[in-house]
Coordinates of C-alpha atoms and ligand atoms in Angstrom, one line a residue:
M202 CA 181.7 90.4 81.1
S203 CA 181.3 87.6 83.6
K204 CA 184.5 85.4 84.3
N205 CA 182.5 82.5 83.1
N206 CA 181.6 84.0 80.0
K207 CA 185.2 84.7 79.3
S208 CA 186.3 81.7 80.4
R209 CA 183.7 80.0 77.9
R210 CA 185.1 82.2 75.0
H211 CA 188.6 81.4 75.9
F212 CA 187.8 77.6 75.8
I213 CA 185.8 78.0 72.5
A214 CA 188.4 79.9 70.6
G215 CA 191.1 77.3 71.8
A216 CA 188.9 74.4 70.6
A217 CA 188.4 76.0 67.3
A218 CA 192.2 76.5 67.2
T219 CA 193.3 73.2 68.1
T220 CA 190.4 71.4 65.9
G221 CA 190.8 73.8 63.0
L222 CA 187.1 74.5 63.2
V223 CA 185.9 78.0 62.5
A224 CA 184.0 79.6 65.2
A225 CA 180.6 79.9 63.5
S226 CA 177.4 80.9 65.3
S227 CA 176.1 77.3 64.8
F228 CA 179.1 75.9 66.7
I229 CA 177.8 74.7 70.3
P230 CA 180.7 73.1 72.2
S231 CA 179.6 70.2 74.5
R232 CA 180.6 70.4 77.9
F233 CA 183.0 68.0 77.6
A234 CA 184.6 69.9 74.8
I235 CA 184.7 73.1 76.8
G236 CA 186.1 71.1 79.8
A237 CA 189.0 69.5 78.0
M238 CA 190.7 72.8 76.7
A239 CA 192.1 75.3 79.2
P240 CA 193.7 74.7 82.3
I241 CA 192.0 74.7 85.8
K242 CA 193.5 77.3 87.5
V243 CA 194.0 77.0 91.3
G244 CA 195.2 79.7 93.4
I245 CA 196.9 79.1 96.7
L246 CA 197.3 81.6 99.6
L247 CA 199.5 80.0 102.1
P248 CA 202.3 81.0 104.3
Y249 CA 205.8 80.2 102.8
S250 CA 207.6 82.6 105.6
G251 CA 207.6 83.1 109.2
T252 CA 206.3 80.7 112.0
Y253 CA 203.6 79.0 109.9
A254 CA 206.0 78.4 106.9
M255 CA 206.2 74.6 107.7
L256 CA 202.2 74.4 107.5
G257 CA 202.0 76.1 104.2
N258 CA 204.9 73.8 102.8
S259 CA 203.2 70.7 104.1
I260 CA 199.6 71.7 102.6
T261 CA 201.2 72.6 99.3
N262 CA 203.3 69.4 98.8
A263 CA 200.6 67.2 99.8
M264 CA 197.7 68.8 97.7
K265 CA 200.0 68.6 94.8
M266 CA 201.2 65.1 95.3
R267 CA 197.7 64.0 95.6
I268 CA 196.7 65.5 92.4
E269 CA 199.9 64.4 90.6
Q270 CA 199.1 60.7 91.6
A271 CA 195.8 61.0 89.8
G272 CA 197.6 61.8 86.7
G273 CA 198.2 65.7 87.2
R274 CA 194.8 66.4 85.5
M275 CA 191.5 67.4 87.3
G276 CA 188.4 66.2 85.4
G277 CA 190.9 65.5 82.5
R278 CA 192.0 69.1 82.2
P279 CA 195.5 70.4 83.0
I280 CA 196.2 72.6 86.1
D281 CA 197.9 75.9 86.5
Y282 CA 198.7 76.6 90.1
V283 CA 199.6 80.2 91.2
A284 CA 200.8 80.5 94.6
V285 CA 201.0 83.5 96.7
D286 CA 203.2 83.8 100.2
S287 CA 200.4 85.0 102.8
E288 CA 203.2 86.3 105.1
M289 CA 200.6 85.3 107.6
S290 CA 199.3 89.3 107.0
V291 CA 195.8 90.2 107.7
P292 CA 195.9 93.6 106.3
K293 CA 197.2 92.3 103.1
A294 CA 194.8 89.6 102.8
P295 CA 192.2 91.6 100.7
Q296 CA 194.6 92.6 98.4
N297 CA 196.3 89.0 98.0
T298 CA 192.9 87.4 97.5
N299 CA 191.4 90.1 95.1
K300 CA 194.8 89.5 93.3
L301 CA 194.0 86.1 92.9
I302 CA 190.4 86.3 91.9
Q303 CA 190.4 89.2 89.6
K304 CA 193.9 89.2 88.0
E305 CA 194.6 85.6 88.2
K306 CA 190.7 84.5 87.5
V307 CA 191.5 81.4 89.5
D308 CA 188.6 78.7 89.4
F309 CA 189.2 77.5 92.9
L310 CA 191.2 79.2 95.8
V311 CA 193.0 77.2 98.4
G312 CA 193.7 79.0 101.6
P313 CA 194.6 79.8 104.2
V314 CA 196.1 78.8 107.4
H315 CA 195.7 81.8 109.7
S316 CA 192.1 82.4 111.1
G317 CA 192.5 86.2 110.7
I318 CA 193.0 85.8 106.9
A319 CA 190.4 83.3 106.7
A320 CA 187.9 85.6 108.2
A321 CA 189.0 88.4 105.8
M322 CA 188.9 86.0 102.8
A323 CA 185.5 84.6 103.9
K324 CA 184.2 88.1 103.6
I325 CA 185.2 88.7 100.1
M326 CA 184.0 85.5 98.8
G327 CA 180.6 85.7 100.6
Q328 CA 180.0 88.8 98.4
R329 CA 180.5 86.5 95.2
K330 CA 179.4 83.4 93.7
T331 CA 182.8 82.2 92.1
P332 CA 185.5 80.9 92.7
I333 CA 185.3 78.3 94.8
M334 CA 187.3 78.6 98.4
I335 CA 188.6 75.8 100.1
V336 CA 190.3 76.2 103.4
P337 CA 192.9 73.7 104.4
N338 CA 193.8 74.8 107.7
A339 CA 192.7 77.7 109.4
G340 CA 190.1 77.1 111.9
S341 CA 188.2 80.3 112.4
N342 CA 184.7 79.3 113.5
A343 CA 183.2 82.4 111.8
V344 CA 184.1 80.9 108.2
T345 CA 181.8 77.9 109.0
G346 CA 179.5 80.1 111.0
P347 CA 178.1 83.7 110.6
L348 CA 180.5 84.0 107.4
C349 CA 179.7 80.3 106.1
A350 CA 178.7 80.8 102.2
P351 CA 177.8 78.5 99.2
N352 CA 181.0 78.7 97.9
I353 CA 183.2 78.3 100.8
F354 CA 184.3 74.9 102.0
R355 CA 186.7 73.7 104.7
T356 CA 188.8 70.2 104.7
S357 CA 190.5 71.0 108.0
F358 CA 188.6 71.8 111.3
S359 CA 187.0 74.6 113.2
N360 CA 188.8 76.0 116.2
W361 CA 186.1 74.7 118.7
Q362 CA 186.6 70.9 117.0
P363 CA 190.1 69.7 118.5
A364 CA 190.3 72.0 121.4
Y365 CA 186.9 71.3 123.3
P366 CA 187.6 67.6 124.0
G367 CA 191.0 68.9 124.9
G368 CA 189.6 70.6 127.9
V369 CA 187.5 67.7 128.6
L370 CA 190.6 65.6 128.6
M371 CA 191.9 67.6 131.3
G372 CA 189.2 67.0 133.6
K373 CA 189.2 63.3 133.1
E374 CA 192.8 63.3 133.9
G375 CA 191.7 64.8 137.3
H376 CA 192.7 68.2 137.1
K377 CA 190.7 71.0 138.7
T378 CA 192.3 74.1 137.6
C379 CA 194.3 75.2 134.6
V380 CA 196.0 78.3 132.8
T381 CA 195.5 79.0 129.3
I382 CA 198.1 80.6 127.1
S383 CA 198.1 81.4 123.4
W384 CA 198.5 84.1 120.7
K385 CA 195.9 86.9 120.8
Y386 CA 194.2 86.5 117.6
G387 CA 191.3 84.5 116.2
A388 CA 192.6 80.8 116.6
G389 CA 194.1 81.5 120.1
I390 CA 191.0 83.0 121.1
Q391 CA 188.7 80.6 120.0
M392 CA 190.7 77.7 121.0
M393 CA 191.2 78.6 124.5
A394 CA 187.4 79.3 124.9
A395 CA 186.6 75.9 123.7
G396 CA 189.3 74.4 125.9
R397 CA 187.7 76.1 128.7
D398 CA 184.3 75.2 127.9
G399 CA 185.4 71.5 127.8
F400 CA 187.1 71.7 130.8
A401 CA 184.2 73.3 132.5
T402 CA 181.8 70.3 131.8
T403 CA 184.2 68.4 134.1
G404 CA 184.1 71.1 136.8
G405 CA 187.2 72.5 135.9
K406 CA 188.2 76.1 135.8
S407 CA 191.1 78.3 134.3
V408 CA 192.7 80.7 137.0
K409 CA 194.3 82.9 134.2
D410 CA 194.2 83.3 130.6
I411 CA 197.4 84.6 128.8
L412 CA 197.4 86.0 125.4
L413 CA 200.4 87.0 123.4
P414 CA 200.5 89.5 120.4
F415 CA 201.0 87.1 117.3
P416 CA 203.5 85.8 116.7
N417 CA 205.4 86.9 119.8
V418 CA 207.7 84.1 121.2
E419 CA 208.9 86.1 124.4
F420 CA 207.6 83.4 126.7
Q421 CA 209.7 83.9 129.5
A422 CA 207.6 86.4 132.0
H423 CA 204.5 84.2 131.4
L424 CA 206.2 81.0 132.5
S425 CA 207.4 82.7 135.7
E426 CA 203.8 83.7 136.2
I427 CA 202.6 80.2 135.6
A428 CA 205.1 78.8 138.1
A429 CA 203.9 80.9 140.8
L430 CA 200.2 80.3 140.2
K431 CA 200.7 76.5 140.5
P432 CA 197.7 75.4 138.7
D433 CA 197.3 71.6 138.2
C434 CA 197.9 72.0 134.3
V435 CA 198.4 74.4 131.3
F436 CA 196.3 74.4 128.1
A437 CA 198.2 75.9 125.3
F438 CA 197.7 76.8 121.7
F439 CA 200.7 77.5 119.8
S440 CA 202.0 76.1 116.3
G441 CA 204.9 75.7 114.0
G442 CA 208.0 77.5 114.8
G443 CA 206.6 79.2 117.8
A444 CA 205.1 75.8 119.2
T445 CA 208.6 74.6 119.0
K446 CA 210.0 77.5 121.1
F447 CA 207.2 77.4 123.6
L448 CA 207.6 73.6 124.3
K449 CA 211.4 74.2 124.6
D450 CA 211.0 77.1 126.7
Y451 CA 208.5 75.5 128.9
E452 CA 211.0 72.5 129.5
A453 CA 214.1 74.7 130.3
A454 CA 211.6 76.7 132.8
G455 CA 211.5 73.3 134.8
L456 CA 207.8 73.1 134.3
K457 CA 207.3 70.0 132.0
D458 CA 207.6 67.7 134.8
K459 CA 205.7 69.6 137.4
I460 CA 202.5 71.1 135.4
P461 CA 201.3 69.0 132.7
L462 CA 200.9 70.7 129.4
Y463 CA 197.8 69.9 127.3
G464 CA 196.1 71.7 124.2
P465 CA 194.8 71.1 120.5
G466 CA 197.1 68.9 118.9
F467 CA 198.9 71.5 116.7
L468 CA 201.1 72.3 119.9
T469 CA 203.1 69.2 119.2
E470 CA 202.1 68.7 115.7
G471 CA 204.9 68.4 112.9
V472 CA 207.3 69.8 115.4
E473 CA 208.0 66.7 117.2
K474 CA 211.6 66.0 116.1
A475 CA 212.4 69.7 116.5
A476 CA 211.3 70.2 119.9
G477 CA 212.8 66.8 121.0
S478 CA 212.4 65.7 124.4
A479 CA 210.3 69.0 125.2
A480 CA 207.6 67.2 123.4
D481 CA 207.9 64.0 124.3
G482 CA 205.0 62.5 126.7
I483 CA 202.4 65.2 125.9
K484 CA 199.0 64.3 125.2
T485 CA 196.6 66.5 122.6
T486 CA 193.6 66.1 120.8
L487 CA 193.6 66.3 117.0
H488 CA 191.8 65.0 113.9
Y489 CA 194.8 62.9 113.0
A490 CA 197.5 60.9 114.6
S491 CA 200.7 59.4 112.8
N492 CA 200.0 55.7 113.3
L493 CA 196.3 55.4 112.6
D494 CA 195.8 52.4 111.2
N495 CA 194.2 52.7 107.8
Q496 CA 195.6 51.4 104.3
A497 CA 195.2 55.2 103.2
N498 CA 197.3 56.6 105.9
H499 CA 200.3 53.9 105.5
K500 CA 200.5 54.7 101.8
F501 CA 200.1 58.3 102.3
R502 CA 202.9 58.4 104.8
A503 CA 205.2 56.1 102.6
D504 CA 204.4 58.3 99.6
Y505 CA 204.9 61.5 101.4
E506 CA 208.4 60.5 103.0
A507 CA 209.6 59.3 99.7
A508 CA 208.6 62.5 97.8
F509 CA 209.8 65.1 100.1
G510 CA 212.0 63.3 102.8
A511 CA 210.1 64.3 105.7
S512 CA 207.5 63.1 107.9
A513 CA 203.8 63.7 107.1
N514 CA 201.8 65.7 109.6
V515 CA 197.9 66.9 110.0
F516 CA 198.7 69.9 107.7
S517 CA 200.0 67.6 104.9
V518 CA 196.7 65.3 105.7
Q519 CA 194.4 68.6 105.1
G520 CA 196.6 69.5 101.7
Y521 CA 196.1 65.8 100.6
D522 CA 192.3 65.6 101.5
T523 CA 192.0 68.9 99.4
G524 CA 193.7 67.6 96.6
S525 CA 190.8 64.6 96.8
L526 CA 188.0 67.1 97.2
L527 CA 189.3 69.0 94.3
L528 CA 189.6 65.9 92.1
Q529 CA 186.2 64.5 93.0
A530 CA 184.5 67.4 92.2
A531 CA 186.3 68.1 88.8
A532 CA 185.7 64.5 87.6
A533 CA 182.0 64.6 88.7
V534 CA 181.6 67.5 86.2
G535 CA 183.5 66.0 83.7
G536 CA 186.0 68.8 84.1
D537 CA 183.5 71.8 83.6
V538 CA 184.3 73.7 86.6
E539 CA 182.8 76.8 85.4
A540 CA 179.6 75.0 86.3
T541 CA 179.8 76.4 89.9
A542 CA 176.5 75.3 91.0
D543 CA 177.1 71.6 90.0
V544 CA 180.6 71.8 91.7
I545 CA 178.9 73.0 95.0
N546 CA 176.5 69.9 95.0
V547 CA 179.1 67.6 94.5
M548 CA 181.5 69.2 97.2
E549 CA 178.4 69.5 99.6
T550 CA 177.7 65.7 99.6
S551 CA 181.2 64.7 99.2
K552 CA 182.4 62.1 101.6
V553 CA 186.1 61.5 101.5
P554 CA 186.2 57.8 102.4
D555 CA 190.2 57.4 101.7
S556 CA 191.6 60.2 103.8
P557 CA 194.8 59.2 106.2
R558 CA 192.8 60.6 109.1
G559 CA 190.0 58.0 108.7
P560 CA 186.4 58.9 106.6
W561 CA 184.9 61.9 107.2
A562 CA 182.1 63.6 105.6
M563 CA 181.0 67.7 104.7
S564 CA 178.6 69.2 107.2
K565 CA 175.9 71.5 106.0
A566 CA 178.0 74.3 107.0
H567 CA 180.7 72.9 104.7
N568 CA 183.0 71.8 107.4
P569 CA 184.4 68.1 108.2
I570 CA 182.5 65.9 110.4
Q571 CA 185.4 63.9 111.8
N572 CA 187.1 61.9 114.7
I573 CA 189.0 63.9 117.3
Y574 CA 192.0 61.4 118.5
L575 CA 193.8 61.5 121.6
R576 CA 197.5 61.0 121.2
Q577 CA 200.4 61.2 122.7
V578 CA 204.2 62.0 121.7
A579 CA 206.5 59.0 121.9
D580 CA 209.6 58.5 119.5
G581 CA 209.0 61.7 117.5
Q582 CA 205.5 60.5 116.5
Q583 CA 202.0 61.2 117.4
K584 CA 200.9 57.7 118.9
L585 CA 197.4 57.0 118.7
L586 CA 195.6 56.6 122.5
G587 CA 192.0 56.3 121.5
I588 CA 189.1 58.4 120.1
A589 CA 188.3 61.7 122.0
A590 CA 185.1 62.4 120.1
E591 CA 183.8 60.3 117.4
A592 CA 182.1 62.2 114.6
L593 CA 182.6 65.3 116.0
E594 CA 180.5 68.3 114.0
D595 CA 181.0 71.9 114.7
P596 CA 178.0 73.5 116.2
A597 CA 178.1 76.0 113.4
A598 CA 176.5 78.7 115.4
G599 CA 175.4 81.5 113.1
C600 CA 175.4 79.9 109.8
K601 CA 172.3 80.4 107.8
M602 CA 172.9 77.3 105.5
A603 CA 173.3 74.9 108.2
Ligands
PHB74 C1 194.5 79.3 112.5 O1 194.9 80.6 112.6 O2 193.4 79.0 112.2 C2 195.6 78.1 112.8 C3 196.7 78.3 112.5 C4 197.8 77.3 112.9 C5 197.3 76.0 113.4 C6 195.8 75.7 113.8 C7 195.0 77.1 113.4 O3 198.1 74.8 113.7

């Protein structure tokens, strides 16, 4: 029996029980009657421990806040959240994914943060028609490239998107050589490649690419090597706790004032306060800046701060927009989210006009078409300097749907 049939029978039984109807063969529930009954199940696979814990919490908080603000229901139905800590473990990803799909029978699967886990999940999702997966962070190019599928959507970015304009920026600022440094896994490898490609368009060249095992933070020997190589600048991707450690070590090694540091904006995002002076003044490129002057952003930041006593960041924006997408889709099908093809149709043509990052639209490969901003850390915030790339669309190489 397919999951859909099972859910429908469950709804019908529920309808009969609550209305006193006897389930007779002539009883054909309307879509609305079906949709009004059982809770919609939203599975969440995100990191709540380790170097990316801050990211997982920011996404979860803001997604739930968005849905709560809309009355805590989707398409009129209540919601059951089932959250699993990904532990940032790629080996555990298939087991965690299958648990949410087969045991919990979720209608939507929200996750992950980590590109390696995203690729593992996408391989499973691509073999199935349901549930619908929404990626609220992981940038794995493959997920909206060769692994793209009708039931996989992303509300965040591809690794190429924020990194490529960062490389262009280094050239525009007059640099000719750089060293790239990151973790050796999907996100790090893809972001460094995109940064080098962007830098190359200005005639710039990387003289050394350094990759550390994920989530290793033993930077000392690598910083000594960078000091000896004396490149014009450094292009780095780290995030969460690892980014704070890298920024602090970079400053402590005496490199901050000698060799300017650049990168996709994750390097300084959400860690401005923890990194303190080590983050101050660093310019990066990302699809968000704290002081973007739009009404949705002002309200979002005030609400987030009031609810969680912390500043909102790009990860919470992605969670918030995931909530918006879920709400939009569930409302459009009158709560009947088991009508997967209809939900997919809505999501494919969705525009998110009220995003704190500014308006964005879904590409044919199911990835946001969005502005990439140039920002600089000042007073513990990401201050907008301008638009680095307007309405940037990922090339989606290898996606058969695009
Ligand atoms: C990823 O693994 O795709 C990833 C993780 C953290 C980020 C950005 C991308 O900040």
